[in-house]
Amino acid sequence: MTLHMVKLCVGAEDVGDLEAWQARLMKTLPAPVHRTRMVPKQIDKLLDGGSIYWVIKGVIQVRQPFADIRVIEDRGGRKACELVFEPELIAVDPTPKRPFQGWRYLKPEAAPADLKQGSGGEDIPPELHAKLKDAMVW
């Protein structure tokens, strides 16, 4: 059974910031990687077609499929984790998400749908799209 993850993209103002950060990483690495102190207990489900859903400015805006999840040791010898992603960022239906620490599991039925090209939604700023959706206007 597939499981997803949702995580805040701290410091990013928009999807372009996330793209730029990952482009810098891929100058020295073959794929985008994010290190985290907590190791997911359900790695198999995340790797079975799961994605990370990035929250930027209080809105889930894009997702990235997992390529791998590696359990590593940090500099202090403690267990840590490297989340490895496919390079492509996939736009999703902008969905408001309140702040939280770390990451959370996200069940497939609760995950925002991918935005279809040509649907008109890709031209609206994500924050506005989320507010319109929340007001049931979209």
Coordinates of N, CA, C and O in Angstrom, one line a residue:
M1 N 0.8 -1.2 0.0 CA 0.0 0.0 0.0 C 0.9 1.3 0.0 O 1.8 1.4 0.8
T2 N 0.6 2.2 -0.9 CA 1.4 3.4 -1.0 C 1.1 4.4 0.2 O 0.0 4.4 0.7
L3 N 2.1 5.1 0.6 CA 2.0 6.1 1.6 C 2.9 7.3 1.2 O 3.9 7.1 0.5
H4 N 2.4 8.5 1.5 CA 3.1 9.7 1.1 C 3.6 10.4 2.4 O 3.3 10.0 3.5
M5 N 4.4 11.4 2.2 CA 4.9 12.2 3.3 C 4.7 13.7 2.9 O 4.7 14.1 1.8
V6 N 4.4 14.5 3.9 CA 4.3 16.0 3.7 C 5.3 16.6 4.6 O 5.5 16.2 5.8
K7 N 5.9 17.7 4.1 CA 7.0 18.4 4.8 C 7.0 19.8 4.4 O 6.8 20.2 3.3
L8 N 7.3 20.7 5.4 CA 7.5 22.1 5.2 C 8.8 22.3 4.4 O 9.8 21.7 4.7
C9 N 8.7 23.2 3.4 CA 9.9 23.6 2.7 C 10.4 24.9 3.3 O 10.1 26.0 2.8
V10 N 11.1 24.8 4.4 CA 11.4 26.0 5.2 C 12.4 26.9 4.4 O 13.3 26.4 3.8
G11 N 12.1 28.2 4.4 CA 12.9 29.2 3.7 C 12.6 29.4 2.3 O 13.1 30.4 1.7
A12 N 11.8 28.6 1.7 CA 11.4 28.8 0.3 C 10.2 29.8 0.2 O 9.2 29.7 1.0
E13 N 10.3 30.8 -0.7 CA 9.3 31.7 -0.9 C 8.3 31.2 -2.0 O 7.1 31.6 -2.0
D14 N 8.8 30.4 -2.9 CA 7.9 29.8 -3.9 C 8.6 28.6 -4.5 O 9.7 28.2 -4.0
V15 N 7.9 27.9 -5.5 CA 8.4 26.7 -6.0 C 9.8 26.9 -6.7 O 10.7 26.1 -6.7
G16 N 10.0 28.1 -7.2 CA 11.3 28.4 -7.9 C 12.5 28.3 -6.9 O 13.5 27.9 -7.3
D17 N 12.2 28.7 -5.6 CA 13.3 28.5 -4.6 C 13.6 27.1 -4.4 O 14.8 26.7 -4.3
L18 N 12.6 26.2 -4.3 CA 12.8 24.8 -4.2 C 13.6 24.2 -5.4 O 14.5 23.5 -5.2
E19 N 13.2 24.6 -6.6 CA 13.9 24.2 -7.8 C 15.4 24.6 -7.8 O 16.3 23.8 -8.1
A20 N 15.6 25.9 -7.4 CA 17.0 26.4 -7.3 C 17.8 25.6 -6.3 O 19.0 25.3 -6.6
W21 N 17.3 25.4 -5.1 CA 18.0 24.6 -4.1 C 18.4 23.3 -4.6 O 19.5 22.8 -4.4
Q22 N 17.4 22.6 -5.2 CA 17.7 21.2 -5.7 C 18.6 21.2 -6.9 O 19.5 20.3 -7.0
A23 N 18.6 22.2 -7.7 CA 19.5 22.3 -8.8 C 21.0 22.5 -8.3 O 21.9 21.9 -8.8
R24 N 21.1 23.3 -7.2 CA 22.5 23.4 -6.6 C 22.9 22.0 -6.0 O 24.1 21.7 -6.2
L25 N 22.0 21.3 -5.4 CA 22.4 20.0 -4.9 C 22.8 19.0 -6.0 O 23.8 18.3 -5.8
M26 N 22.2 19.1 -7.1 CA 22.4 18.2 -8.2 C 23.7 18.5 -9.0 O 24.1 17.8 -9.9
K27 N 24.4 19.6 -8.6 CA 25.7 19.8 -9.2 C 26.7 18.9 -8.7 O 27.7 18.6 -9.3
T28 N 26.5 18.4 -7.5 CA 27.4 17.4 -6.8 C 26.8 16.0 -6.6 O 27.5 15.1 -6.2
L29 N 25.5 15.9 -6.7 CA 24.8 14.7 -6.4 C 23.9 14.3 -7.6 O 23.4 15.2 -8.3
P30 N 23.7 13.0 -7.8 CA 22.9 12.6 -9.0 C 21.4 12.9 -8.9 O 20.7 12.9 -9.9
A31 N 20.9 13.1 -7.6 CA 19.5 13.3 -7.4 C 19.3 14.2 -6.2 O 20.2 14.3 -5.4
P32 N 18.1 14.9 -6.1 CA 17.9 15.8 -4.9 C 17.8 14.9 -3.7 O 17.2 13.8 -3.7
V33 N 18.4 15.4 -2.6 CA 18.4 14.7 -1.3 C 18.1 15.6 -0.2 O 18.5 16.8 -0.2
H34 N 17.3 15.1 0.7 CA 17.1 15.9 2.0 C 17.4 15.0 3.1 O 16.9 13.9 3.2
R35 N 18.2 15.5 4.0 CA 18.6 14.8 5.2 C 17.7 15.2 6.4 O 17.4 16.3 6.6
T36 N 17.3 14.2 7.2 CA 16.4 14.4 8.3 C 16.9 13.5 9.5 O 17.4 12.4 9.2
R37 N 16.6 14.0 10.7 CA 17.1 13.2 11.9 C 16.2 12.0 12.1 O 16.6 11.0 12.6
M38 N 14.9 12.1 11.8 CA 14.0 11.0 12.0 C 13.9 10.1 10.9 O 13.9 10.5 9.7
V39 N 13.9 8.8 11.2 CA 13.8 7.8 10.1 C 12.4 7.2 10.1 O 11.9 6.8 11.1
P40 N 11.8 7.3 8.9 CA 10.4 6.8 8.8 C 10.4 5.3 9.1 O 11.3 4.5 8.7
K41 N 9.3 4.8 9.8 CA 9.2 3.4 10.1 C 8.5 2.7 9.0 O 8.6 1.5 8.9
Q42 N 7.9 3.4 8.0 CA 7.2 2.8 6.9 C 7.8 3.0 5.6 O 7.2 3.4 4.6
I43 N 9.1 2.8 5.5 CA 9.9 3.1 4.3 C 9.4 2.3 3.1 O 9.3 2.8 2.0
D44 N 9.0 1.0 3.3 CA 8.5 0.2 2.2 C 7.3 0.8 1.5 O 7.2 0.8 0.3
K45 N 6.4 1.3 2.4 CA 5.2 2.0 1.8 C 5.5 3.3 1.1 O 4.8 3.6 0.1
L46 N 6.4 4.0 1.6 CA 6.8 5.3 0.9 C 7.5 5.0 -0.4 O 7.2 5.7 -1.4
L47 N 8.3 3.9 -0.5 CA 8.9 3.6 -1.7 C 8.0 2.9 -2.7 O 8.4 2.6 -3.9
D48 N 6.8 2.5 -2.3 CA 5.9 1.8 -3.2 C 5.0 2.9 -3.9 O 3.8 2.8 -3.8
G49 N 5.6 3.8 -4.6 CA 4.9 4.8 -5.4 C 4.6 6.1 -4.6 O 3.8 6.9 -5.0
G50 N 5.2 6.3 -3.4 CA 5.0 7.4 -2.6 C 5.7 8.7 -3.1 O 6.7 8.6 -3.8
S51 N 5.3 9.8 -2.6 CA 5.9 11.1 -2.9 C 6.0 11.9 -1.7 O 5.3 11.7 -0.7
I52 N 6.9 12.9 -1.7 CA 6.9 13.9 -0.7 C 6.1 15.1 -1.2 O 6.2 15.5 -2.4
Y53 N 5.2 15.6 -0.4 CA 4.4 16.8 -0.8 C 5.0 18.0 0.0 O 5.0 18.0 1.2
W54 N 5.5 19.0 -0.8 CA 6.1 20.2 -0.2 C 5.1 21.3 0.1 O 4.4 21.7 -0.7
V55 N 5.2 21.7 1.4 CA 4.4 22.9 1.9 C 5.3 24.1 1.7 O 6.3 24.2 2.4
I56 N 4.8 25.1 0.9 CA 5.5 26.3 0.7 C 4.6 27.5 1.1 O 3.5 27.6 0.5
K57 N 5.0 28.3 2.0 CA 4.2 29.4 2.5 C 2.8 29.0 2.9 O 1.8 29.6 2.5
G58 N 2.7 27.9 3.6 CA 1.4 27.4 4.2 C 0.5 26.7 3.2 O -0.7 26.5 3.5
V59 N 1.0 26.4 2.0 CA 0.2 25.7 1.0 C 1.0 24.5 0.4 O 2.2 24.7 0.0
I60 N 0.4 23.3 0.3 CA 1.0 22.2 -0.4 C 0.9 22.6 -1.9 O -0.2 22.8 -2.4
Q61 N 2.1 22.7 -2.5 CA 2.1 23.2 -3.9 C 2.7 22.2 -4.9 O 2.2 22.2 -6.1
V62 N 3.6 21.4 -4.5 CA 4.2 20.4 -5.4 C 4.5 19.1 -4.7 O 4.6 19.1 -3.5
R63 N 4.7 18.1 -5.5 CA 5.2 16.8 -5.0 C 6.4 16.3 -5.8 O 6.6 16.7 -6.9
Q64 N 7.1 15.4 -5.1 CA 8.2 14.7 -5.8 C 8.2 13.2 -5.4 O 8.2 12.9 -4.2
P65 N 8.2 12.3 -6.4 CA 8.2 10.9 -6.0 C 9.6 10.5 -5.4 O 10.6 11.1 -5.7
F66 N 9.5 9.6 -4.4 CA 10.7 9.1 -3.8 C 11.5 8.2 -4.8 O 10.9 7.4 -5.4
A67 N 12.8 8.3 -4.8 CA 13.6 7.4 -5.5 C 14.3 6.4 -4.6 O 14.5 5.3 -5.0
D68 N 14.6 6.9 -3.4 CA 15.2 6.0 -2.4 C 15.1 6.7 -1.0 O 14.9 7.9 -0.9
I69 N 15.2 5.9 0.0 CA 15.3 6.4 1.4 C 16.4 5.6 2.1 O 16.3 4.3 2.2
R70 N 17.4 6.3 2.5 CA 18.6 5.6 3.1 C 18.7 6.0 4.5 O 18.7 7.1 4.9
V71 N 19.0 4.9 5.3 CA 19.3 5.1 6.7 C 20.8 5.3 6.9 O 21.5 4.5 6.3
I72 N 21.2 6.4 7.5 CA 22.6 6.7 7.6 C 22.9 7.1 9.1 O 22.0 7.1 9.9
E73 N 24.2 7.4 9.3 CA 24.6 7.9 10.6 C 25.0 9.3 10.4 O 25.7 9.7 9.5
D74 N 24.6 10.2 11.4 CA 24.9 11.6 11.3 C 26.3 11.7 11.9 O 27.0 10.8 12.3
R75 N 26.8 13.0 12.0 CA 28.2 13.2 12.5 C 28.4 12.8 13.9 O 29.5 12.5 14.3
G76 N 27.3 12.8 14.7 CA 27.4 12.3 16.1 C 27.2 10.8 16.3 O 27.1 10.4 17.4
G77 N 27.1 10.1 15.2 CA 26.9 8.7 15.2 C 25.5 8.2 15.5 O 25.2 7.0 15.7
R78 N 24.6 9.1 15.4 CA 23.1 8.8 15.6 C 22.5 8.4 14.3 O 22.9 8.9 13.2
K79 N 21.5 7.6 14.3 CA 20.7 7.2 13.1 C 20.1 8.4 12.5 O 19.5 9.3 13.2
A80 N 20.1 8.5 11.2 CA 19.5 9.6 10.5 C 19.0 9.1 9.2 O 19.0 7.9 8.9
C81 N 18.5 9.9 8.3 CA 17.9 9.5 7.1 C 18.2 10.4 5.9 O 18.2 11.7 6.1
E82 N 18.4 9.9 4.7 CA 18.4 10.7 3.5 C 17.2 10.3 2.6 O 17.1 9.2 2.3
L83 N 16.4 11.3 2.4 CA 15.3 11.1 1.5 C 15.8 11.5 0.1 O 16.2 12.6 -0.1
V84 N 15.7 10.6 -0.9 CA 16.2 10.9 -2.2 C 15.0 10.9 -3.1 O 14.1 10.1 -3.1
F85 N 14.9 12.0 -4.0 CA 13.7 12.2 -4.8 C 14.1 12.1 -6.3 O 15.2 12.4 -6.7
E86 N 13.0 11.9 -7.0 CA 13.1 12.1 -8.5 C 13.3 13.6 -8.7 O 12.7 14.4 -8.0
P87 N 14.0 14.0 -9.7 CA 14.2 15.5 -9.9 C 13.0 16.3 -10.3 O 12.9 17.5 -10.0
E88 N 12.0 15.6 -10.9 CA 10.8 16.4 -11.4 C 9.9 16.8 -10.2 O 9.5 16.1 -9.4
L89 N 9.5 18.1 -10.3 CA 8.5 18.7 -9.3 C 7.2 18.6 -10.1 O 7.1 19.2 -11.2
I90 N 6.2 18.0 -9.4 CA 4.9 17.9 -10.0 C 3.9 18.8 -9.3 O 3.7 18.7 -8.1
A91 N 3.3 19.8 -10.0 CA 2.4 20.7 -9.4 C 1.1 20.0 -9.0 O 0.6 19.1 -9.7
V92 N 0.6 20.3 -7.8 CA -0.6 19.7 -7.3 C -1.6 20.8 -7.0 O -1.3 22.0 -6.9
D93 N -2.8 20.4 -6.8 CA -3.9 21.3 -6.4 C -3.5 22.0 -5.1 O -3.3 21.3 -4.1
P94 N -3.3 23.3 -5.1 CA -2.8 24.0 -3.9 C -3.8 23.8 -2.8 O -5.0 24.1 -2.9
T95 N -3.2 23.3 -1.7 CA -4.0 22.9 -0.5 C -3.4 23.5 0.7 O -2.3 23.3 1.0
P96 N -4.2 24.3 1.5 CA -3.7 24.9 2.7 C -3.2 23.9 3.7 O -3.8 22.8 3.8
K97 N -2.1 24.2 4.4 CA -1.6 23.2 5.4 C -1.0 24.1 6.6 O -0.1 24.9 6.3
R98 N -1.5 23.9 7.8 CA -1.0 24.6 8.9 C 0.5 24.2 9.2 O 0.8 23.0 9.0
P99 N 1.2 25.0 9.9 CA 2.6 24.7 10.2 C 2.7 23.5 11.2 O 1.8 23.3 12.0
F100 N 3.7 22.7 11.1 CA 4.0 21.6 11.9 C 5.5 21.4 11.9 O 6.2 21.9 11.1
Q101 N 6.0 20.6 12.8 CA 7.4 20.3 12.9 C 7.7 19.0 12.2 O 6.9 18.0 12.3
G102 N 8.9 18.9 11.6 CA 9.3 17.6 11.0 C 8.5 17.3 9.7 O 8.3 18.1 8.9
W103 N 8.1 16.0 9.6 CA 7.3 15.6 8.5 C 6.1 14.8 9.0 O 6.1 14.3 10.2
R104 N 5.1 14.5 8.2 CA 4.0 13.7 8.6 C 3.7 12.8 7.4 O 3.9 13.1 6.3
Y105 N 3.1 11.6 7.8 CA 2.6 10.7 6.8 C 1.4 11.3 6.1 O 0.6 12.0 6.8
L106 N 1.1 11.0 4.9 CA -0.1 11.4 4.2 C -0.6 10.3 3.4 O 0.0 9.7 2.5
K107 N -1.9 9.9 3.7 CA -2.5 8.8 3.1 C -2.9 9.2 1.6 O -3.2 10.4 1.4
P108 N -2.9 8.3 0.7 CA -3.2 8.6 -0.7 C -4.5 9.3 -0.9 O -4.6 10.3 -1.7
E109 N -5.5 9.0 -0.1 CA -6.9 9.6 -0.3 C -6.9 11.0 0.2 O -7.8 11.8 -0.1
A110 N -5.9 11.4 1.1 CA -5.8 12.8 1.6 C -4.9 13.6 0.8 O -4.8 14.8 1.0
A111 N -4.2 13.0 -0.2 CA -3.2 13.8 -0.9 C -3.8 14.6 -2.0 O -4.8 14.2 -2.7
P112 N -3.3 15.9 -2.2 CA -3.9 16.7 -3.2 C -3.7 16.1 -4.6 O -2.6 15.5 -4.9
A113 N -4.6 16.3 -5.5 CA -4.5 15.8 -6.9 C -3.5 16.6 -7.7 O -3.3 17.8 -7.4
D114 N -2.9 15.9 -8.6 CA -2.0 16.6 -9.5 C -2.7 17.7 -10.4 O -3.9 17.4 -10.7
L115 N -2.1 18.8 -10.6 CA -2.7 19.8 -11.5 C -2.5 19.3 -13.0 O -1.4 19.0 -13.4
K116 N -3.6 19.4 -13.7 CA -3.5 19.0 -15.1 C -3.1 20.2 -15.9 O -3.6 21.3 -15.7
Q117 N -2.2 20.0 -16.9 CA -1.8 21.1 -17.7 C -3.0 21.5 -18.6 O -3.7 20.7 -19.0
G118 N -3.1 22.9 -18.7 CA -4.2 23.4 -19.5 C -5.5 23.6 -18.7 O -6.5 24.0 -19.2
S119 N -5.5 23.3 -17.4 CA -6.7 23.4 -16.6 C -7.0 24.8 -16.2 O -8.1 25.1 -15.7
G120 N -6.0 25.7 -16.4 CA -6.2 27.1 -16.0 C -5.7 27.3 -14.6 O -5.4 28.5 -14.2
G121 N -5.6 26.3 -13.7 CA -5.1 26.5 -12.4 C -3.7 26.8 -12.2 O -3.2 27.3 -11.2
E122 N -2.9 26.4 -13.2 CA -1.4 26.6 -13.1 C -1.0 28.1 -13.2 O 0.1 28.5 -12.9
D123 N -1.9 29.0 -13.7 CA -1.6 30.4 -13.9 C -2.0 31.2 -12.6 O -1.6 32.4 -12.6
I124 N -2.7 30.7 -11.7 CA -3.2 31.4 -10.5 C -2.1 31.2 -9.4 O -1.7 30.0 -9.2
P125 N -1.7 32.2 -8.7 CA -0.8 32.0 -7.6 C -1.4 31.0 -6.6 O -2.6 31.0 -6.3
P126 N -0.5 30.1 -6.1 CA -1.0 29.0 -5.2 C -1.8 29.5 -4.0 O -2.8 28.9 -3.6
E127 N -1.4 30.6 -3.4 CA -2.1 31.1 -2.2 C -3.5 31.5 -2.6 O -4.4 31.2 -1.8
L128 N -3.7 32.2 -3.7 CA -5.0 32.6 -4.2 C -5.8 31.4 -4.5 O -7.0 31.3 -4.1
H129 N -5.2 30.4 -5.2 CA -5.9 29.2 -5.6 C -6.5 28.5 -4.3 O -7.6 28.1 -4.3
A130 N -5.6 28.4 -3.3 CA -6.0 27.7 -2.0 C -7.2 28.5 -1.4 O -8.1 27.9 -0.9
K131 N -7.1 29.8 -1.4 CA -8.2 30.6 -0.8 C -9.5 30.5 -1.5 O -10.6 30.3 -0.9
L132 N -9.4 30.4 -2.9 CA -10.6 30.3 -3.7 C -11.2 28.9 -3.4 O -12.4 28.7 -3.3
K133 N -10.4 27.9 -3.3 CA -10.8 26.5 -3.1 C -11.5 26.4 -1.7 O -12.5 25.8 -1.5
D134 N -10.8 27.1 -0.7 CA -11.3 27.1 0.7 C -12.7 27.8 0.8 O -13.5 27.4 1.5
A135 N -12.9 28.8 -0.1 CA -14.2 29.5 -0.1 C -15.2 28.8 -1.0 O -16.3 29.3 -1.2
M136 N -14.8 27.7 -1.6 CA -15.7 26.9 -2.5 C -16.0 27.7 -3.7 O -17.1 27.5 -4.2
V137 N -15.2 28.5 -4.2 CA -15.4 29.3 -5.4 C -14.7 28.6 -6.6 O -15.1 28.8 -7.7
W138 N -13.7 27.7 -6.3 CA -13.0 27.1 -7.4 C -13.4 25.6 -7.5 O -13.5 24.9 -6.6

